[in-house]
Each structure stands twice: as C-alpha cells, then as structure tokens.
C-alpha cells in the first residue's frame, strides 16, 4: 500500500489496484423531510470529502472498502451516509433554526456523520449546506411576494371600483326615489287644493242661492203683508157687498204676514251667521245628503228650532201667540 509515489510490480506475481485520493464533491439532497414542527422541507447540501492518508490504519480501512469499487459506487455510498444523517438532524430542529443558524445545522450533521465516514476511511467537511436551496427559497419567496402584492393591488383596485359603482348606484336610487316622492307629493297637493277650491266654490254658490231664496221669501212676505194692510182700508165701510164674505180672510192676513215676517227674520239671522263663516266641513251619515243640499237642510232645521229655543228660554210660545193673533 503506497500513498503517492511509484512502485515496481512483477506481473504474474503481483497485482495492483488504484484508489483515487482526490477530493470528492458530493451533493446531498433531502426532499420532503419533516421538521420537529411537522413542516416538510427540501434541503440540498454540498459535502467535500477525501480518503484520509494521514493515518495508515485509516487508509487501510478505506482500501478495504473501496479498492475494488468504481468512483460512482464510492460517491453513492458516501451520499447515502450523509443524506441519512442530514434527515435525522432536520427532524430534531425547527424551520427557523435550520434557516437562520445554518452553521449550527452544518456542525451537527457533520458531527454525527463524521464517525461513520471515519469508519470508512474518509474525512472531510460540509460546505454551504442548504445554501443553494435557501437561495432558491428566497428567490421563490420574492417572486411569490411580488405576485401576491400584484394580486393584492389588483383586488384592492377592483374592490374600490366596485365600491364606487355601488355608491353611484345608491345615490342614483336615492335621487330617483326623492324625485318620485316630490312628484307624488305635488300631485297629492294639487288634488287637495283642487278639492278645497271646489268645496269653497260650492259653498259660495250655495250661499248665494240661499241668499237669493231668502230674498225671494222676503219679497213674498212683503207682498203678502202689503195685501193685509190693504184689507184694513175703509172700503169695507162703503157698503161693498163682498166685505162680509171676505172679512175672515182679511182679518187673517196680518197674522199670516207676521208669521212670514218672523220666519224671514229667523232665516235671515241664521244665514247671516253662516255667511260669515270661512269654511264648513260636513260629514255624511248613511244615506243623508251632502254638500249644498245638506247645507240648505241644516239652515231650515236650525230655523225650525228657534221657536222651541225661545219658548225654553223665555216661556213665550211664538207660534201660539201668532195663532191667537
């Protein structure tokens, strides 16, 4: 066993084998490893190892394991050893410890793996464990953050646009409702004013009719009264042959005229009081008349109640007094 240098080999008597002592760079991949928190991680580490030549016994162990193996087989054996220990250490640490304290992670992995590597006659160290994966994660994080920020800005813009559109629609509906209310209110006000105007005109018309009727009654009473006065002239004493036959009628005419005159004064007093009234509201009950017809009937009813009121207040029966007269 010779580490470096030259040696003479006798063919047929001796055999020789070559074992590379160069440094080997091995990538250790650990996909889907769960941390102590149950978070799955994918970590890639880089290890540099070589067969030890410092101690002859260690070199002998390495020759025993690797002398008849190809370089790919040596790489596979070392990779499997490192990957198993790397997965075991990841299961005992948190995501923050692995990411923020990579030196601690490297030392712990190498501390555990170095014993097995030494048993194979190999020594070395872990270099930039997880740096490639960390850089990739950072890159993906920055890309994801940019995408998330872009989506957030888009969503905010869409939300603001939707809110503004909803506000405009709400204002439009409020304005439309206000317009409809004002139009309906104007229509109702116009209808109320029209009804009030009709009622006022009807009242004025009926008032004029009542005054006209009272005036006609007044003229009739005056004519009747004048006829009664003429019945008292001396014509009866001239020997008129019809005087005796018409004496009863002539005597009754003043009394009838007094009745008409009294009725006129009562109607005139009631109608004058009503004519000074600004407005009158009448409520119909059942099939009773309303409007002008009811107003006329009310005036007549009030006038008919006057004799009873006078009798109750003074004890004088006006109708009986007129009948006696």
Short mmCIF file of N, CA and C in Angstrom, two decimals, residues 85 107-116:
data_model
loop_
_atom_site.label_atom_id
_atom_site.label_comp_id
_atom_site.label_asym_id
_atom_site.label_seq_id
_atom_site.Cartn_x
_atom_site.Cartn_y
_atom_site.Cartn_z
N UNK A 85 -27.94 10.98 7.80
CA UNK A 85 -27.68 11.80 8.99
C UNK A 85 -28.30 13.19 8.85
N UNK A 107 -22.68 21.90 11.54
CA UNK A 107 -21.80 21.25 12.53
C UNK A 107 -22.46 20.00 13.12
N UNK A 108 -23.77 20.07 13.35
CA UNK A 108 -24.45 18.92 13.94
C UNK A 108 -24.51 17.75 12.96
N UNK A 109 -24.75 18.06 11.68
CA UNK A 109 -24.77 17.00 10.68
C UNK A 109 -23.39 16.37 10.54
N UNK A 110 -22.38 17.22 10.43
CA UNK A 110 -21.02 16.69 10.25
C UNK A 110 -20.54 15.94 11.49
N UNK A 111 -20.97 16.43 12.67
CA UNK A 111 -20.57 15.77 13.91
C UNK A 111 -21.07 14.33 13.96
N UNK A 112 -22.29 14.13 13.52
CA UNK A 112 -22.85 12.78 13.53
C UNK A 112 -22.30 11.94 12.39
N UNK A 113 -22.18 12.57 11.19
CA UNK A 113 -21.76 11.81 10.01
C UNK A 113 -20.27 11.49 10.02
N UNK A 114 -19.46 12.29 10.69
CA UNK A 114 -18.00 12.10 10.65
C UNK A 114 -17.58 10.75 11.23
N UNK A 115 -18.34 10.26 12.20
CA UNK A 115 -17.99 8.97 12.81
C UNK A 115 -18.11 7.85 11.78
N UNK A 116 -19.22 7.87 11.04
CA UNK A 116 -19.40 6.83 10.02
C UNK A 116 -18.41 7.00 8.88
#
